[in-house]
């Protein structure tokens, strides 16, 4: 299959107007020379993202997200860079034919391969004679052969055959042990999963990283056994079925979150494919980030018990405060979505989803569960917590909720409004404190200068020349690598175009380094004089570093001649430092 060439990628980018493409995703408004919109990459309500028609790039002044048309589509849709190129080409009606791309080698490629081999081994076991009872069990639970394949379901037997199989593929004991596929018991090696139906767990990119094994015959404990955590399997970074559900979630702009893997599978099999499952009781920060990337409304549908109710509150709270719109479905009767669908049918489930309540409504109701509101103190604390819950909401929600409180508890409306106003002021104070606390670690002058130089170079050919003439190299491997990448690009393309360079960077090994520079550099106007200041800063810290090194040698050495040599060096270096100071004063 042919690859999409760099020139083809550039051709597609040139045919695309970034403003038109981004408008497919978020509303943009023209203000002066640039377009502005609400940035989809951080939680915001004001339009902090600017899109430049002239430069064909976007930049968010709040979170620093920046790039060209492909990086926008790639980040918004959570797809790879090449997939984004194909998508944009599709919108423009440009044919890219069959394409392939050189995939960058993944960090844990060996581990992913091993897990994949194990998965296929187990899948194969399920299809053999030994798998008869398990297949029957799955069929009875409504998982036909097609769905068994969709979920890569497998089977482990008691025969301890996985270990020799993997060993024969060249993997050593320690490696397989670390992946949790085998365990060491009293000196001998055994397969971890025995006599269990295995449901693979995938990460967000679709790599199999672990298994849940379910007992299907006999009475082994525990009923469910999960892979132990390791460097590729971290429950807190994973949501079950995420990679499979993503397309359906994008189409529906809605994601249903359930508690158990079996719930997610049942929903999927029943046609409600936009379902993912928690990997524990409460969502971690990483999982919330994954959910935010879906740009969808969340419908929390956790188990119908007290634990599920509490988890709905904690997770709903976490999602809402991360700026994710959240609704709630509480099932009645059956324990979980799996049982519910089996008993009541999928149509009833769809109706429940359509009638999901807003999280706020659920919370206000939950706040008074098991409370005796005839007791004045209890009632007063309840009213206060309701007011607190709505203090961040819009005016209409506030008005509707307050009217309901007035009606239900015969309270004075002005009093409630006043209390609410007080809360709003307190909240603002809190927000500011949090923001200050979370400020990023300060970077030093040298770092800022280096980043700015790289940023300038990415934007204009002129600054690449100035870098070559005035600085030539960076001492830090990180910036030297980036500068070399720019020079290489420059030599190859004979020009510097920021938007095209972004495409180049997107598939470069230094992608993350460049992204950090773009994100953290806030430069609006380019000035030669400022650029030269940055150069001087780098030179200055370079010289200071060398002086330090000389001083260290003098201190550590007992050889007078060597010490003398270093002294001479320091004198030369100091005069260079003088020159820099002079240059600075001339500039001013
Ligand atoms: Zn942003």
PDB file of N, CA and C in Angstrom, residues 360-425:
ATOM      1  N   UNK A 360     -28.000  17.431  38.365  1.00  0.00           N
ATOM      2  CA  UNK A 360     -28.433  18.350  39.417  1.00  0.00           C
ATOM      3  C   UNK A 360     -29.747  17.893  40.051  1.00  0.00           C
ATOM      4  N   UNK A 361     -30.671  17.504  39.195  1.00  0.00           N
ATOM      5  CA  UNK A 361     -31.966  17.048  39.689  1.00  0.00           C
ATOM      6  C   UNK A 361     -31.788  15.811  40.574  1.00  0.00           C
ATOM      7  N   UNK A 362     -30.945  14.894  40.097  1.00  0.00           N
ATOM      8  CA  UNK A 362     -30.671  13.687  40.874  1.00  0.00           C
ATOM      9  C   UNK A 362     -30.061  14.041  42.225  1.00  0.00           C
ATOM     10  N   UNK A 363     -29.118  14.975  42.172  1.00  0.00           N
ATOM     11  CA  UNK A 363     -28.393  15.325  43.390  1.00  0.00           C
ATOM     12  C   UNK A 363     -29.320  15.990  44.413  1.00  0.00           C
ATOM     13  N   UNK A 364     -30.149  16.920  43.926  1.00  0.00           N
ATOM     14  CA  UNK A 364     -31.043  17.609  44.855  1.00  0.00           C
ATOM     15  C   UNK A 364     -31.982  16.623  45.536  1.00  0.00           C
ATOM     16  N   UNK A 365     -32.395  15.632  44.770  1.00  0.00           N
ATOM     17  CA  UNK A 365     -33.260  14.611  45.344  1.00  0.00           C
ATOM     18  C   UNK A 365     -32.447  13.726  46.304  1.00  0.00           C
ATOM     19  N   UNK A 366     -31.257  13.366  45.888  1.00  0.00           N
ATOM     20  CA  UNK A 366     -30.421  12.476  46.715  1.00  0.00           C
ATOM     21  C   UNK A 366     -30.041  13.135  48.035  1.00  0.00           C
ATOM     22  N   UNK A 367     -29.925  14.466  48.017  1.00  0.00           N
ATOM     23  CA  UNK A 367     -29.520  15.184  49.229  1.00  0.00           C
ATOM     24  C   UNK A 367     -30.514  15.002  50.369  1.00  0.00           C
ATOM     25  N   UNK A 368     -31.783  14.733  50.016  1.00  0.00           N
ATOM     26  CA  UNK A 368     -32.753  14.595  51.105  1.00  0.00           C
ATOM     27  C   UNK A 368     -33.121  13.147  51.412  1.00  0.00           C
ATOM     28  N   UNK A 369     -32.455  12.202  50.684  1.00  0.00           N
ATOM     29  CA  UNK A 369     -32.715  10.791  50.972  1.00  0.00           C
ATOM     30  C   UNK A 369     -32.369  10.486  52.431  1.00  0.00           C
ATOM     31  N   UNK A 370     -33.188   9.700  53.071  1.00  0.00           N
ATOM     32  CA  UNK A 370     -32.983   9.280  54.464  1.00  0.00           C
ATOM     33  C   UNK A 370     -32.854  10.459  55.426  1.00  0.00           C
ATOM     34  N   UNK A 371     -33.468  11.570  55.068  1.00  0.00           N
ATOM     35  CA  UNK A 371     -33.373  12.706  55.995  1.00  0.00           C
ATOM     36  C   UNK A 371     -34.765  13.088  56.484  1.00  0.00           C
ATOM     37  N   UNK A 372     -34.842  13.470  57.739  1.00  0.00           N
ATOM     38  CA  UNK A 372     -36.112  13.887  58.305  1.00  0.00           C
ATOM     39  C   UNK A 372     -36.241  15.400  58.173  1.00  0.00           C
ATOM     40  N   UNK A 373     -36.917  15.809  57.104  1.00  0.00           N
ATOM     41  CA  UNK A 373     -36.966  17.248  56.829  1.00  0.00           C
ATOM     42  C   UNK A 373     -37.992  17.988  57.687  1.00  0.00           C
ATOM     43  N   UNK A 374     -38.682  17.254  58.570  1.00  0.00           N
ATOM     44  CA  UNK A 374     -39.576  17.956  59.486  1.00  0.00           C
ATOM     45  C   UNK A 374     -38.770  18.566  60.631  1.00  0.00           C
ATOM     46  N   UNK A 375     -37.548  18.081  60.776  1.00  0.00           N
ATOM     47  CA  UNK A 375     -36.635  18.644  61.769  1.00  0.00           C
ATOM     48  C   UNK A 375     -36.028  19.930  61.197  1.00  0.00           C
ATOM     49  N   UNK A 376     -36.190  21.047  61.885  1.00  0.00           N
ATOM     50  CA  UNK A 376     -35.781  22.352  61.354  1.00  0.00           C
ATOM     51  C   UNK A 376     -34.298  22.416  61.006  1.00  0.00           C
ATOM     52  N   UNK A 377     -33.445  21.844  61.880  1.00  0.00           N
ATOM     53  CA  UNK A 377     -31.998  21.891  61.619  1.00  0.00           C
ATOM     54  C   UNK A 377     -31.651  21.105  60.359  1.00  0.00           C
ATOM     55  N   UNK A 378     -32.258  19.918  60.229  1.00  0.00           N
ATOM     56  CA  UNK A 378     -31.997  19.071  59.061  1.00  0.00           C
ATOM     57  C   UNK A 378     -32.459  19.802  57.802  1.00  0.00           C
ATOM     58  N   UNK A 379     -33.670  20.377  57.883  1.00  0.00           N
ATOM     59  CA  UNK A 379     -34.207  21.088  56.725  1.00  0.00           C
ATOM     60  C   UNK A 379     -33.287  22.237  56.319  1.00  0.00           C
ATOM     61  N   UNK A 380     -32.835  22.985  57.326  1.00  0.00           N
ATOM     62  CA  UNK A 380     -32.004  24.145  57.010  1.00  0.00           C
ATOM     63  C   UNK A 380     -30.682  23.720  56.366  1.00  0.00           C
ATOM     64  N   UNK A 381     -30.091  22.631  56.851  1.00  0.00           N
ATOM     65  CA  UNK A 381     -28.829  22.204  56.228  1.00  0.00           C
ATOM     66  C   UNK A 381     -29.088  21.665  54.821  1.00  0.00           C
ATOM     67  N   UNK A 382     -30.270  21.043  54.624  1.00  0.00           N
ATOM     68  CA  UNK A 382     -30.627  20.565  53.288  1.00  0.00           C
ATOM     69  C   UNK A 382     -30.749  21.738  52.309  1.00  0.00           C
ATOM     70  N   UNK A 383     -31.481  22.771  52.737  1.00  0.00           N
ATOM     71  CA  UNK A 383     -31.677  23.936  51.856  1.00  0.00           C
ATOM     72  C   UNK A 383     -30.320  24.549  51.486  1.00  0.00           C
ATOM     73  N   UNK A 384     -29.440  24.641  52.481  1.00  0.00           N
ATOM     74  CA  UNK A 384     -28.117  25.214  52.213  1.00  0.00           C
ATOM     75  C   UNK A 384     -27.343  24.389  51.178  1.00  0.00           C
ATOM     76  N   UNK A 385     -27.427  23.055  51.315  1.00  0.00           N
ATOM     77  CA  UNK A 385     -26.669  22.257  50.340  1.00  0.00           C
ATOM     78  C   UNK A 385     -27.276  22.350  48.942  1.00  0.00           C
ATOM     79  N   UNK A 386     -28.602  22.502  48.871  1.00  0.00           N
ATOM     80  CA  UNK A 386     -29.209  22.686  47.543  1.00  0.00           C
ATOM     81  C   UNK A 386     -28.706  23.995  46.924  1.00  0.00           C
ATOM     82  N   UNK A 387     -28.710  25.058  47.722  1.00  0.00           N
ATOM     83  CA  UNK A 387     -28.261  26.360  47.210  1.00  0.00           C
ATOM     84  C   UNK A 387     -26.807  26.270  46.738  1.00  0.00           C
ATOM     85  N   UNK A 388     -26.012  25.568  47.515  1.00  0.00           N
ATOM     86  CA  UNK A 388     -24.606  25.414  47.146  1.00  0.00           C
ATOM     87  C   UNK A 388     -24.476  24.677  45.808  1.00  0.00           C
ATOM     88  N   UNK A 389     -25.339  23.675  45.632  1.00  0.00           N
ATOM     89  CA  UNK A 389     -25.281  22.894  44.388  1.00  0.00           C
ATOM     90  C   UNK A 389     -25.604  23.725  43.157  1.00  0.00           C
ATOM     91  N   UNK A 390     -26.468  24.715  43.325  1.00  0.00           N
ATOM     92  CA  UNK A 390     -26.871  25.473  42.132  1.00  0.00           C
ATOM     93  C   UNK A 390     -26.094  26.782  41.973  1.00  0.00           C
ATOM     94  N   UNK A 391     -25.160  27.049  42.900  1.00  0.00           N
ATOM     95  CA  UNK A 391     -24.501  28.361  42.856  1.00  0.00           C
ATOM     96  C   UNK A 391     -23.697  28.584  41.578  1.00  0.00           C
ATOM     97  N   UNK A 392     -23.303  27.491  40.909  1.00  0.00           N
ATOM     98  CA  UNK A 392     -22.536  27.634  39.662  1.00  0.00           C
ATOM     99  C   UNK A 392     -23.420  27.531  38.418  1.00  0.00           C
ATOM    100  N   UNK A 393     -24.704  27.282  38.628  1.00  0.00           N
ATOM    101  CA  UNK A 393     -25.582  27.036  37.481  1.00  0.00           C
ATOM    102  C   UNK A 393     -26.040  28.339  36.838  1.00  0.00           C
ATOM    103  N   UNK A 394     -26.710  28.202  35.683  1.00  0.00           N
ATOM    104  CA  UNK A 394     -27.184  29.394  34.995  1.00  0.00           C
ATOM    105  C   UNK A 394     -28.409  29.970  35.695  1.00  0.00           C
ATOM    106  N   UNK A 395     -28.789  31.180  35.290  1.00  0.00           N
ATOM    107  CA  UNK A 395     -29.854  31.918  35.964  1.00  0.00           C
ATOM    108  C   UNK A 395     -31.188  31.173  35.950  1.00  0.00           C
ATOM    109  N   UNK A 396     -31.490  30.512  34.837  1.00  0.00           N
ATOM    110  CA  UNK A 396     -32.774  29.820  34.733  1.00  0.00           C
ATOM    111  C   UNK A 396     -32.851  28.665  35.727  1.00  0.00           C
ATOM    112  N   UNK A 397     -31.765  27.854  35.784  1.00  0.00           N
ATOM    113  CA  UNK A 397     -31.738  26.736  36.728  1.00  0.00           C
ATOM    114  C   UNK A 397     -31.893  27.249  38.154  1.00  0.00           C
ATOM    115  N   UNK A 398     -31.208  28.342  38.441  1.00  0.00           N
ATOM    116  CA  UNK A 398     -31.312  28.918  39.791  1.00  0.00           C
ATOM    117  C   UNK A 398     -32.763  29.298  40.097  1.00  0.00           C
ATOM    118  N   UNK A 399     -33.372  30.018  39.155  1.00  0.00           N
ATOM    119  CA  UNK A 399     -34.741  30.508  39.345  1.00  0.00           C
ATOM    120  C   UNK A 399     -35.708  29.329  39.547  1.00  0.00           C
ATOM    121  N   UNK A 400     -35.611  28.326  38.672  1.00  0.00           N
ATOM    122  CA  UNK A 400     -36.525  27.185  38.750  1.00  0.00           C
ATOM    123  C   UNK A 400     -36.359  26.458  40.084  1.00  0.00           C
ATOM    124  N   UNK A 401     -35.099  26.228  40.481  1.00  0.00           N
ATOM    125  CA  UNK A 401     -34.854  25.499  41.720  1.00  0.00           C
ATOM    126  C   UNK A 401     -35.363  26.292  42.926  1.00  0.00           C
ATOM    127  N   UNK A 402     -35.073  27.581  42.935  1.00  0.00           N
ATOM    128  CA  UNK A 402     -35.508  28.403  44.072  1.00  0.00           C
ATOM    129  C   UNK A 402     -37.034  28.439  44.159  1.00  0.00           C
ATOM    130  N   UNK A 403     -37.690  28.573  43.008  1.00  0.00           N
ATOM    131  CA  UNK A 403     -39.151  28.577  43.028  1.00  0.00           C
ATOM    132  C   UNK A 403     -39.696  27.291  43.630  1.00  0.00           C
ATOM    133  N   UNK A 404     -39.006  26.189  43.310  1.00  0.00           N
ATOM    134  CA  UNK A 404     -39.476  24.900  43.816  1.00  0.00           C
ATOM    135  C   UNK A 404     -39.286  24.825  45.334  1.00  0.00           C
ATOM    136  N   UNK A 405     -38.155  25.330  45.811  1.00  0.00           N
ATOM    137  CA  UNK A 405     -37.912  25.336  47.259  1.00  0.00           C
ATOM    138  C   UNK A 405     -38.957  26.209  47.968  1.00  0.00           C
ATOM    139  N   UNK A 406     -39.247  27.371  47.374  1.00  0.00           N
ATOM    140  CA  UNK A 406     -40.229  28.289  47.957  1.00  0.00           C
ATOM    141  C   UNK A 406     -41.560  27.575  48.102  1.00  0.00           C
ATOM    142  N   UNK A 407     -41.929  26.863  47.012  1.00  0.00           N
ATOM    143  CA  UNK A 407     -43.215  26.190  46.998  1.00  0.00           C
ATOM    144  C   UNK A 407     -43.246  25.007  47.972  1.00  0.00           C
ATOM    145  N   UNK A 408     -42.198  24.160  47.908  1.00  0.00           N
ATOM    146  CA  UNK A 408     -42.190  22.932  48.717  1.00  0.00           C
ATOM    147  C   UNK A 408     -42.080  23.207  50.215  1.00  0.00           C
ATOM    148  N   UNK A 409     -41.295  24.218  50.580  1.00  0.00           N
ATOM    149  CA  UNK A 409     -41.023  24.391  52.019  1.00  0.00           C
ATOM    150  C   UNK A 409     -41.505  25.726  52.562  1.00  0.00           C
ATOM    151  N   UNK A 410     -42.330  26.412  51.758  1.00  0.00           N
ATOM    152  CA  UNK A 410     -42.907  27.695  52.194  1.00  0.00           C
ATOM    153  C   UNK A 410     -41.837  28.648  52.719  1.00  0.00           C
ATOM    154  N   UNK A 411     -40.846  28.916  51.866  1.00  0.00           N
ATOM    155  CA  UNK A 411     -39.749  29.795  52.272  1.00  0.00           C
ATOM    156  C   UNK A 411     -39.845  31.127  51.554  1.00  0.00           C
ATOM    157  N   UNK A 412     -39.124  32.104  52.056  1.00  0.00           N
ATOM    158  CA  UNK A 412     -39.142  33.426  51.461  1.00  0.00           C
ATOM    159  C   UNK A 412     -38.153  33.484  50.294  1.00  0.00           C
ATOM    160  N   UNK A 413     -38.625  33.890  49.114  1.00  0.00           N
ATOM    161  CA  UNK A 413     -37.800  33.856  47.915  1.00  0.00           C
ATOM    162  C   UNK A 413     -36.592  34.802  48.008  1.00  0.00           C
ATOM    163  N   UNK A 414     -36.824  36.014  48.533  1.00  0.00           N
ATOM    164  CA  UNK A 414     -35.711  36.986  48.631  1.00  0.00           C
ATOM    165  C   UNK A 414     -34.598  36.452  49.525  1.00  0.00           C
ATOM    166  N   UNK A 415     -35.031  35.813  50.605  1.00  0.00           N
ATOM    167  CA  UNK A 415     -34.046  35.245  51.527  1.00  0.00           C
ATOM    168  C   UNK A 415     -33.159  34.222  50.821  1.00  0.00           C
ATOM    169  N   UNK A 416     -33.802  33.321  50.053  1.00  0.00           N
ATOM    170  CA  UNK A 416     -33.043  32.292  49.338  1.00  0.00           C
ATOM    171  C   UNK A 416     -32.092  32.935  48.323  1.00  0.00           C
ATOM    172  N   UNK A 417     -32.605  33.923  47.585  1.00  0.00           N
ATOM    173  CA  UNK A 417     -31.758  34.603  46.596  1.00  0.00           C
ATOM    174  C   UNK A 417     -30.555  35.281  47.235  1.00  0.00           C
ATOM    175  N   UNK A 418     -30.789  35.881  48.398  1.00  0.00           N
ATOM    176  CA  UNK A 418     -29.680  36.532  49.102  1.00  0.00           C
ATOM    177  C   UNK A 418     -28.610  35.527  49.525  1.00  0.00           C
ATOM    178  N   UNK A 419     -29.084  34.408  50.076  1.00  0.00           N
ATOM    179  CA  UNK A 419     -28.137  33.360  50.492  1.00  0.00           C
ATOM    180  C   UNK A 419     -27.307  32.874  49.305  1.00  0.00           C
ATOM    181  N   UNK A 420     -28.012  32.738  48.166  1.00  0.00           N
ATOM    182  CA  UNK A 420     -27.353  32.255  46.959  1.00  0.00           C
ATOM    183  C   UNK A 420     -26.269  33.232  46.505  1.00  0.00           C
ATOM    184  N   UNK A 421     -26.580  34.522  46.593  1.00  0.00           N
ATOM    185  CA  UNK A 421     -25.598  35.547  46.198  1.00  0.00           C
ATOM    186  C   UNK A 421     -24.355  35.456  47.058  1.00  0.00           C
ATOM    187  N   UNK A 422     -24.573  35.264  48.373  1.00  0.00           N
ATOM    188  CA  UNK A 422     -23.424  35.147  49.290  1.00  0.00           C
ATOM    189  C   UNK A 422     -22.535  33.971  48.879  1.00  0.00           C
ATOM    190  N   UNK A 423     -23.196  32.865  48.536  1.00  0.00           N
ATOM    191  CA  UNK A 423     -22.443  31.664  48.132  1.00  0.00           C
ATOM    192  C   UNK A 423     -21.625  31.925  46.879  1.00  0.00           C
ATOM    193  N   UNK A 424     -22.232  32.652  45.946  1.00  0.00           N
ATOM    194  CA  UNK A 424     -21.544  32.930  44.678  1.00  0.00           C
ATOM    195  C   UNK A 424     -20.239  33.667  44.949  1.00  0.00           C
ATOM    196  N   UNK A 425     -20.274  34.666  45.871  1.00  0.00           N
ATOM    197  CA  UNK A 425     -19.048  35.400  46.186  1.00  0.00           C
ATOM    198  C   UNK A 425     -18.002  34.473  46.791  1.00  0.00           C
TER     199      UNK A 425
END
